[in-house]
């Protein structure tokens, strides 16, 4: 389990929401890989027709990640990897991973229930690598499975939820500091404020705020953030509530409002994905 | 001249069944104009022969016989006969085109290599048909190409000629048999682009063979990217996707350059000449949205995808050869051009790979309407929902510079919904989400048209989603905006009424009873809309001081409302609020008053019909009109009769917001004879007619003694002025009331 998720850790993933895929079947992943690699080659070579099945510079692997799901109703996650075959040395083993992206759904029942069987619900797509590849792969999926990709931005409200949720999670190792980045609006030059809190202090604060373990309410999140704000105001006389929360990083994960996420703890990947699935579904519906 | 007439009569343009999907773009308009029918063309030709002086025809014949017998290597400069005959051919060709029999001779002469290239070029350039080109002449020309007697320039020129006039060749069967020969010419680098184009026009499914695919790929490897090779490959892939396992670039470019050949001007002249007599039939298709070259980040570009076949990419997983013999293969959407094609192929049509493309394709919209498949709608809805959400210029911060594009997109949506006669639910959600942020200006006409297509659906909360944001804009915007909103809401009401008629008609009686709760929900929706319009109309009349223009739109709305029971079979009748009724009744404008009379007449007809039905049939008792409605109607009628007939509106009007006034107060107005000063003669909207009537009845009398007016004659006069509404109202309501009183 941790091996499959190991490659997800400590990478910046750009988030997208994806509408249900039409006529996608996990039984044909190999065929998809072949078609996709020919498509990439055709796009890269600026208009040359490319025969499907011949050896190409870019190798595409489409695989299933059966462990990456929340419930039995979820579809297994699908991983797409692009590797570059080095042309200098003829050895096949020398392949360099240049881009990866994966579709997943963790407890996405809201979307998948009552969905006709021709549709596959994998509402979150995460990409790491050059945007040009994301664009080609995304276009191919859109064209082939009649779906739509859209950047999944994270609102400040959802970022504060993440801050509160992740503060409460237990981490074995000595954790790094919790960091919140705020951006001050309406200034000629951009001004960001970095607010770092010792993880144990943050946890202690959260424990006093949270009433029932395992359950979080909007009110509790508000109280937690207000406490942090008033502490900051006491020292610096700055009202953080008038600024915009743009980034949250904790020992669990870090998230940026532009829709970029970094997983740091393999045991919490599923929890983070559950929240992202929820956000993606609300963007789709 | 008799002949001419007959010719014209038989020459009505026929729309040929377009079973061929490829045609020369430049000629398609002409061909659609009805010139393709060979029979007709021959007729044309013959009548032309009859009509025109024989001398002209005679002059071509010596030229043709000269070129038929022409010897090798004649110099143009030193041979006056050749000069003369060549000039004859050129002038006749340019003036009226060449007859079919000329082509065999002239093509043979031009391609046999007997003459100098300058002569050959001039001959080929003048090969302009007046009707059709016989296939045999083209076939023999191809055999000349095979023996390569002529120079490469002439070969290329011939191919360009063939491409330009491809649609004029009378038959193409034998030409198709030469497919292999043309394919062989591909290896000639100079001819290759033109041969590709010819092959593109000739290719049928059976021509697609694995060795040909391989050859094309080899050529591509040798020559690099060539758009003409790509064109042919993409056509092969379209016909036999299982044989052509290649991926072509997603961006389609122009495959072939437009025919800029020497024949363009000649074609244009002949087309104009022919078009004089044959009106061009309206094209069936709406325009397809052109992809734009907007530089933005990936996937944030507003683009309606082009229709392309949903290639089942798993075909290679299936048995490889099954497709070659199967009969139930799918008809590619790219080839779907005409309605007859849709009818012929409806049983094996497949939706395009991206459902969004149906929006610009009426044929596919027709098909979608027939299919009613849930996944079809779901695919379209997801795409539409996401696109609207991402592209809305006033909801997304940095989108404002793309307003025109968004407007076009909404326009497309409006036409598609109108075509389907049905609202699409993503549009509804989009309106609910974006209206609170709307400034009332951006894409106004499109947004208001979308509002008209919100589906009738008792689950949506119209008040908070639609009415509240719309009312806010309505009250703070211009008179014209108010009128547009009223027009849009009238459209909404009519669409709802039409919808419920169609849907309740199709449901069986037992289902209506089981749907009672839903049906009353729908009734409430309709009632809520009418009350909302009544409310905003009342306020708007105050704000705009009873502007006539505004009255017109409000009356227009109530013209639909007053007839709902009889016209739409809906057990619902709602009277306008007093704030709307009285400004109409007291309007200074006879058009408004006349329309109000008509509306009140229709209310009466509907109410009488309802009462009769209630007494005869006892079922559906829960949907009878309330006594309140009858009472309200009677109050209004009393006021109207008082105002227009009995002059007692101030005394008899019993509506709480009505005209009733104490005599004491009326005395204070210092109006003499206030008792009789408000009737069909003195009503401000009518007094103009009264004056004109008096002038006609007693010319020269300038005292304007209105007491002289005889009611019956005056009414006849008013009816003759076109006040139809007043007529039906007085005939139905007043005569009764006055008789009773």
Coordinates of N, CA, C and O in Angstrom, one line a residue, chain B residues 420-529:
Chain B
X420 N -34.8 22.7 -30.4 CA -35.3 21.6 -29.6 C -36.7 21.9 -29.0 O -37.3 20.9 -28.5
X421 N -37.0 23.1 -28.9 CA -38.2 23.5 -28.2 C -38.2 23.0 -26.7 O -39.2 22.5 -26.2
X422 N -37.0 23.2 -26.1 CA -36.8 22.6 -24.8 C -35.6 23.3 -24.2 O -34.7 23.5 -24.8
X423 N -35.8 23.5 -22.9 CA -34.6 24.1 -22.2 C -33.7 23.0 -21.7 O -34.1 21.9 -21.4
X424 N -32.4 23.4 -21.7 CA -31.4 22.4 -21.3 C -31.0 22.8 -19.8 O -30.8 23.9 -19.5
X425 N -31.0 21.8 -19.0 CA -30.9 22.1 -17.6 C -29.6 22.8 -17.2 O -29.6 23.6 -16.2
X426 N -28.4 22.5 -17.8 CA -27.3 23.3 -17.4 C -27.5 24.8 -17.6 O -26.9 25.6 -16.9
X427 N -28.3 25.2 -18.6 CA -28.5 26.6 -18.9 C -29.3 27.2 -17.7 O -29.1 28.3 -17.2
X428 N -30.3 26.4 -17.2 CA -31.0 26.8 -16.0 C -30.1 27.1 -14.8 O -30.2 28.1 -14.2
X429 N -29.3 26.1 -14.6 CA -28.4 26.2 -13.4 C -27.4 27.4 -13.6 O -27.2 28.1 -12.7
X430 N -27.0 27.6 -14.8 CA -26.1 28.7 -15.1 C -26.8 30.0 -14.8 O -26.2 30.9 -14.2
X431 N -28.1 30.2 -15.2 CA -28.8 31.4 -14.9 C -28.9 31.6 -13.4 O -28.7 32.7 -13.0
X432 N -29.3 30.6 -12.7 CA -29.5 30.7 -11.3 C -28.2 31.2 -10.6 O -28.2 32.0 -9.7
X433 N -27.1 30.7 -11.1 CA -25.8 31.0 -10.5 C -25.3 32.4 -10.9 O -24.7 33.1 -10.1
X434 N -25.6 32.8 -12.2 CA -24.9 34.0 -12.7 C -25.8 35.2 -12.6 O -25.3 36.3 -12.6
X435 N -27.2 35.0 -12.5 CA -28.0 36.2 -12.5 C -27.7 37.2 -11.3 O -27.8 38.4 -11.5
X436 N -27.5 36.6 -10.1 CA -27.2 37.6 -9.0 C -26.0 38.5 -9.3 O -25.9 39.5 -8.7
X437 N -25.1 38.0 -10.2 CA -23.9 38.8 -10.4 C -24.0 39.6 -11.7 O -23.1 40.3 -12.1
X438 N -25.1 39.4 -12.4 CA -25.2 40.0 -13.8 C -25.5 41.5 -13.7 O -26.2 42.0 -12.8
X439 N -24.9 42.3 -14.6 CA -25.1 43.7 -14.6 C -26.3 44.1 -15.5 O -26.7 45.3 -15.6
X440 N -26.9 43.2 -16.2 CA -28.1 43.5 -17.0 C -27.7 44.0 -18.4 O -28.6 44.3 -19.2
X441 N -26.4 44.1 -18.6 CA -26.0 44.7 -19.9 C -25.3 43.6 -20.8 O -25.7 43.4 -21.9
X442 N -24.4 42.9 -20.1 CA -23.6 42.0 -20.9 C -24.4 40.8 -21.4 O -25.2 40.2 -20.7
X443 N -24.4 40.7 -22.7 CA -25.1 39.6 -23.4 C -26.6 39.7 -23.1 O -27.2 38.6 -22.9
X444 N -27.2 40.8 -23.0 CA -28.5 41.0 -22.5 C -29.5 40.1 -23.2 O -30.3 39.4 -22.7
X445 N -29.5 40.3 -24.6 CA -30.6 39.7 -25.3 C -30.5 38.1 -25.2 O -31.5 37.4 -25.2
X446 N -29.2 37.6 -25.1 CA -29.1 36.2 -25.0 C -29.5 35.7 -23.7 O -30.2 34.7 -23.6
X447 N -29.1 36.4 -22.6 CA -29.5 36.0 -21.3 C -31.0 36.0 -21.1 O -31.6 35.0 -20.6
X448 N -31.7 37.0 -21.6 CA -33.1 37.1 -21.5 C -33.8 36.0 -22.3 O -34.9 35.5 -22.0
X449 N -33.2 35.6 -23.4 CA -33.8 34.5 -24.2 C -33.6 33.2 -23.5 O -34.4 32.3 -23.6
X450 N -32.4 33.1 -22.8 CA -32.2 31.8 -22.0 C -33.3 31.7 -20.9 O -33.8 30.7 -20.6
X451 N -33.6 32.9 -20.3 CA -34.6 32.9 -19.3 C -35.9 32.3 -19.8 O -36.6 31.5 -19.1
X452 N -36.3 32.6 -21.0 CA -37.5 32.1 -21.6 C -37.6 30.6 -21.7 O -38.6 30.0 -21.8
X453 N -36.4 30.0 -21.6 CA -36.4 28.5 -21.8 C -36.1 27.8 -20.5 O -35.8 26.6 -20.6
X454 N -36.3 28.4 -19.4 CA -36.1 27.7 -18.1 C -37.2 26.7 -18.1 O -38.4 27.0 -18.3
X455 N -36.9 25.4 -17.8 CA -37.9 24.4 -17.8 C -38.9 24.5 -16.7 O -38.6 25.1 -15.6
X456 N -40.1 24.0 -17.0 CA -41.2 24.0 -15.9 C -40.9 22.9 -15.0 O -41.0 21.7 -15.4
X457 N -40.6 23.1 -13.8 CA -40.1 22.1 -12.9 C -40.4 22.5 -11.5 O -39.8 23.5 -11.0
X458 N -41.4 21.9 -10.9 CA -41.9 22.4 -9.6 C -40.8 22.3 -8.5 O -41.1 22.8 -7.4
X459 N -39.7 21.7 -8.7 CA -38.7 21.5 -7.7 C -37.8 22.7 -7.5 O -37.3 23.0 -6.5
X460 N -37.7 23.5 -8.6 CA -36.8 24.6 -8.4 C -37.4 25.8 -7.7 O -38.6 26.1 -7.8
X461 N -36.6 26.5 -6.9 CA -37.2 27.6 -6.2 C -37.0 28.9 -7.0 O -35.9 29.5 -7.0
X462 N -38.0 29.2 -7.8 CA -37.9 30.3 -8.7 C -37.7 31.6 -8.0 O -37.1 32.5 -8.6
X463 N -38.3 31.7 -6.9 CA -38.3 33.1 -6.2 C -36.9 33.5 -5.9 O -36.4 34.6 -6.4
X464 N -36.1 32.7 -5.2 CA -34.8 33.1 -4.8 C -33.8 33.1 -6.0 O -32.9 33.8 -6.1
X465 N -34.1 32.1 -6.9 CA -33.1 31.9 -8.0 C -33.3 32.8 -9.1 O -32.3 33.3 -9.7
X466 N -34.6 33.1 -9.5 CA -34.8 33.9 -10.7 C -35.5 35.2 -10.3 O -34.9 36.3 -10.7
X467 N -36.6 35.2 -9.6 CA -37.4 36.4 -9.5 C -36.7 37.5 -8.7 O -36.7 38.7 -9.1
X468 N -36.1 37.1 -7.6 CA -35.4 38.1 -6.8 C -34.3 38.9 -7.5 O -34.3 40.1 -7.6
X469 N -33.3 38.1 -8.1 CA -32.3 38.8 -8.8 C -32.8 39.6 -10.0 O -32.3 40.7 -10.3
X470 N -33.8 39.1 -10.7 CA -34.3 39.7 -11.9 C -35.1 41.0 -11.5 O -35.0 42.0 -12.1
X471 N -35.8 40.9 -10.4 CA -36.6 42.1 -9.9 C -35.6 43.2 -9.6 O -35.9 44.4 -9.9
X472 N -34.5 42.9 -8.9 CA -33.6 43.9 -8.6 C -33.1 44.7 -9.8 O -33.0 45.9 -9.8
X473 N -32.7 43.9 -10.8 CA -32.2 44.6 -12.0 C -33.4 45.3 -12.7 O -33.2 46.4 -13.2
X474 N -34.5 44.7 -12.7 CA -35.7 45.3 -13.4 C -36.0 46.7 -12.8 O -36.2 47.7 -13.6
X475 N -36.0 46.8 -11.5 CA -36.4 48.1 -10.9 C -35.4 49.2 -11.2 O -35.7 50.4 -11.2
X476 N -34.1 48.8 -11.3 CA -33.1 49.8 -11.4 C -32.6 50.0 -12.8 O -31.7 50.8 -13.0
X477 N -33.3 49.4 -13.8 CA -32.8 49.6 -15.2 C -33.8 50.4 -16.0 O -34.8 50.8 -15.6
X478 N -33.4 50.6 -17.2 CA -34.1 51.5 -18.1 C -35.5 50.9 -18.5 O -35.7 49.7 -18.3
X479 N -36.3 51.8 -19.1 CA -37.6 51.4 -19.6 C -37.4 50.2 -20.6 O -38.2 49.2 -20.6
X480 N -36.4 50.3 -21.5 CA -36.3 49.2 -22.5 C -35.9 47.9 -21.9 O -36.3 46.9 -22.3
X481 N -35.1 48.0 -20.8 CA -34.7 46.7 -20.1 C -36.0 46.1 -19.5 O -36.2 44.9 -19.6
X482 N -36.8 47.0 -19.0 CA -38.1 46.5 -18.3 C -38.9 45.8 -19.4 O -39.5 44.7 -19.2
X483 N -39.0 46.4 -20.6 CA -39.8 45.8 -21.6 C -39.2 44.5 -22.1 O -40.0 43.5 -22.3
X484 N -37.9 44.4 -22.2 CA -37.3 43.2 -22.6 C -37.5 42.1 -21.6 O -37.7 40.9 -22.0
X485 N -37.5 42.4 -20.3 CA -37.7 41.4 -19.3 C -39.1 40.9 -19.4 O -39.4 39.7 -19.3
X486 N -40.1 41.8 -19.6 CA -41.5 41.4 -19.7 C -41.7 40.5 -20.9 O -42.4 39.5 -20.9
X487 N -41.0 40.8 -22.0 CA -41.1 40.0 -23.2 C -40.5 38.6 -22.9 O -41.1 37.6 -23.3
X488 N -39.4 38.6 -22.3 CA -38.8 37.3 -22.0 C -39.7 36.5 -21.0 O -39.8 35.2 -21.2
X489 N -40.3 37.1 -20.1 CA -41.2 36.3 -19.2 C -42.4 35.9 -19.8 O -43.0 34.8 -19.5
X490 N -42.9 36.6 -20.8 CA -44.0 36.2 -21.6 C -43.6 34.9 -22.4 O -44.4 34.0 -22.5
X491 N -42.4 34.9 -22.9 CA -41.9 33.8 -23.6 C -41.8 32.6 -22.7 O -42.2 31.5 -23.1
X492 N -41.3 32.8 -21.5 CA -41.2 31.8 -20.5 C -42.6 31.2 -20.2 O -42.8 29.9 -20.2
X493 N -43.6 32.0 -20.0 CA -45.0 31.6 -19.7 C -45.5 30.7 -20.9 O -46.0 29.6 -20.7
X494 N -45.2 31.2 -22.1 CA -45.7 30.5 -23.3 C -45.0 29.1 -23.4 O -45.7 28.1 -23.7
X495 N -43.7 29.1 -23.2 CA -43.0 27.8 -23.3 C -43.5 26.8 -22.2 O -43.6 25.6 -22.5
X496 N -43.8 27.3 -21.0 CA -44.3 26.5 -20.0 C -45.7 25.9 -20.4 O -46.0 24.7 -20.2
X497 N -46.5 26.8 -20.9 CA -47.9 26.4 -21.3 C -47.8 25.3 -22.4 O -48.5 24.3 -22.3
X498 N -47.0 25.6 -23.4 CA -46.8 24.6 -24.5 C -46.3 23.3 -23.9 O -46.8 22.2 -24.3
X499 N -45.3 23.4 -23.0 CA -44.7 22.2 -22.5 C -45.7 21.3 -21.8 O -45.9 20.1 -22.0
X500 N -46.5 22.0 -20.9 CA -47.5 21.2 -20.1 C -48.6 20.6 -21.0 O -49.0 19.5 -20.7
X501 N -48.9 21.3 -22.0 CA -49.9 20.8 -23.0 C -49.4 19.5 -23.6 O -50.1 18.5 -23.6
X502 N -48.2 19.6 -24.1 CA -47.6 18.4 -24.8 C -47.5 17.2 -23.9 O -47.8 16.1 -24.1
X503 N -47.0 17.5 -22.7 CA -46.6 16.4 -21.7 C -47.9 15.9 -21.1 O -47.9 14.7 -20.8
X504 N -48.8 16.7 -20.8 CA -50.0 16.1 -20.1 C -50.9 15.4 -21.2 O -51.6 14.5 -20.8
X505 N -50.8 15.9 -22.4 CA -51.6 15.2 -23.4 C -51.1 13.8 -23.7 O -51.9 12.9 -23.9
X506 N -49.8 13.7 -23.6 CA -49.2 12.4 -23.9 C -49.4 11.4 -22.8 O -49.4 10.2 -22.9
X507 N -49.5 11.9 -21.6 CA -49.7 11.0 -20.4 C -51.2 10.5 -20.4 O -52.1 11.2 -20.8
X508 N -51.3 9.3 -20.0 CA -52.7 8.7 -20.0 C -53.5 9.4 -18.8 O -52.9 9.9 -17.9
X509 N -54.8 9.2 -18.9 CA -55.6 9.8 -17.9 C -55.3 9.4 -16.5 O -55.3 10.1 -15.5
X510 N -55.1 8.1 -16.4 CA -54.8 7.5 -15.0 C -53.5 8.2 -14.4 O -53.4 8.4 -13.2
X511 N -52.6 8.4 -15.4 CA -51.4 9.0 -14.8 C -51.6 10.4 -14.4 O -50.9 10.9 -13.4
X512 N -52.5 11.2 -15.0 CA -52.7 12.5 -14.6 C -53.2 12.5 -13.1 O -52.8 13.3 -12.3
X513 N -54.1 11.5 -12.8 CA -54.6 11.5 -11.5 C -53.5 11.1 -10.5 O -53.5 11.7 -9.4
X514 N -52.6 10.2 -10.9 CA -51.6 9.8 -9.9 C -50.6 11.0 -9.8 O -49.8 11.0 -8.8
X515 N -50.5 11.8 -10.8 CA -49.6 12.9 -10.7 C -50.2 14.2 -10.1 O -49.6 15.3 -10.3
X516 N -51.3 14.0 -9.5 CA -52.0 15.2 -9.1 C -51.2 16.2 -8.3 O -51.2 17.4 -8.5
X517 N -50.4 15.7 -7.4 CA -49.6 16.5 -6.6 C -48.6 17.3 -7.4 O -48.4 18.5 -7.3
X518 N -48.0 16.6 -8.4 CA -47.0 17.3 -9.3 C -47.8 18.3 -10.1 O -47.3 19.4 -10.3
X519 N -48.9 17.9 -10.6 CA -49.7 18.9 -11.4 C -50.0 20.1 -10.7 O -49.8 21.2 -11.2
X520 N -50.4 20.0 -9.5 CA -50.8 21.2 -8.7 C -49.5 22.0 -8.5 O -49.5 23.2 -8.4
X521 N -48.4 21.3 -8.3 CA -47.1 22.0 -8.2 C -46.8 22.8 -9.4 O -46.4 24.0 -9.3
X522 N -47.1 22.2 -10.6 CA -46.8 23.0 -11.8 C -47.8 24.2 -11.9 O -47.3 25.3 -12.3
X523 N -49.0 24.0 -11.5 CA -50.0 25.1 -11.5 C -49.4 26.2 -10.6 O -49.5 27.4 -11.0
X524 N -48.9 25.8 -9.5 CA -48.4 26.9 -8.6 C -47.2 27.6 -9.2 O -47.1 28.8 -9.1
X525 N -46.4 26.9 -10.0 CA -45.2 27.5 -10.7 C -45.7 28.6 -11.6 O -45.2 29.7 -11.7
X526 N -46.8 28.2 -12.4 CA -47.3 29.1 -13.4 C -47.9 30.3 -12.7 O -47.7 31.5 -13.1
X527 N -48.7 30.0 -11.7 CA -49.4 31.1 -10.9 C -48.3 32.0 -10.3 O -48.5 33.3 -10.4
X528 N -47.2 31.5 -9.8 CA -46.2 32.3 -9.2 C -45.6 33.2 -10.2 O -45.3 34.4 -9.9
X529 N -45.4 32.7 -11.4 CA -44.8 33.5 -12.5 C -45.7 34.7 -12.8 O -45.3 35.9 -12.9

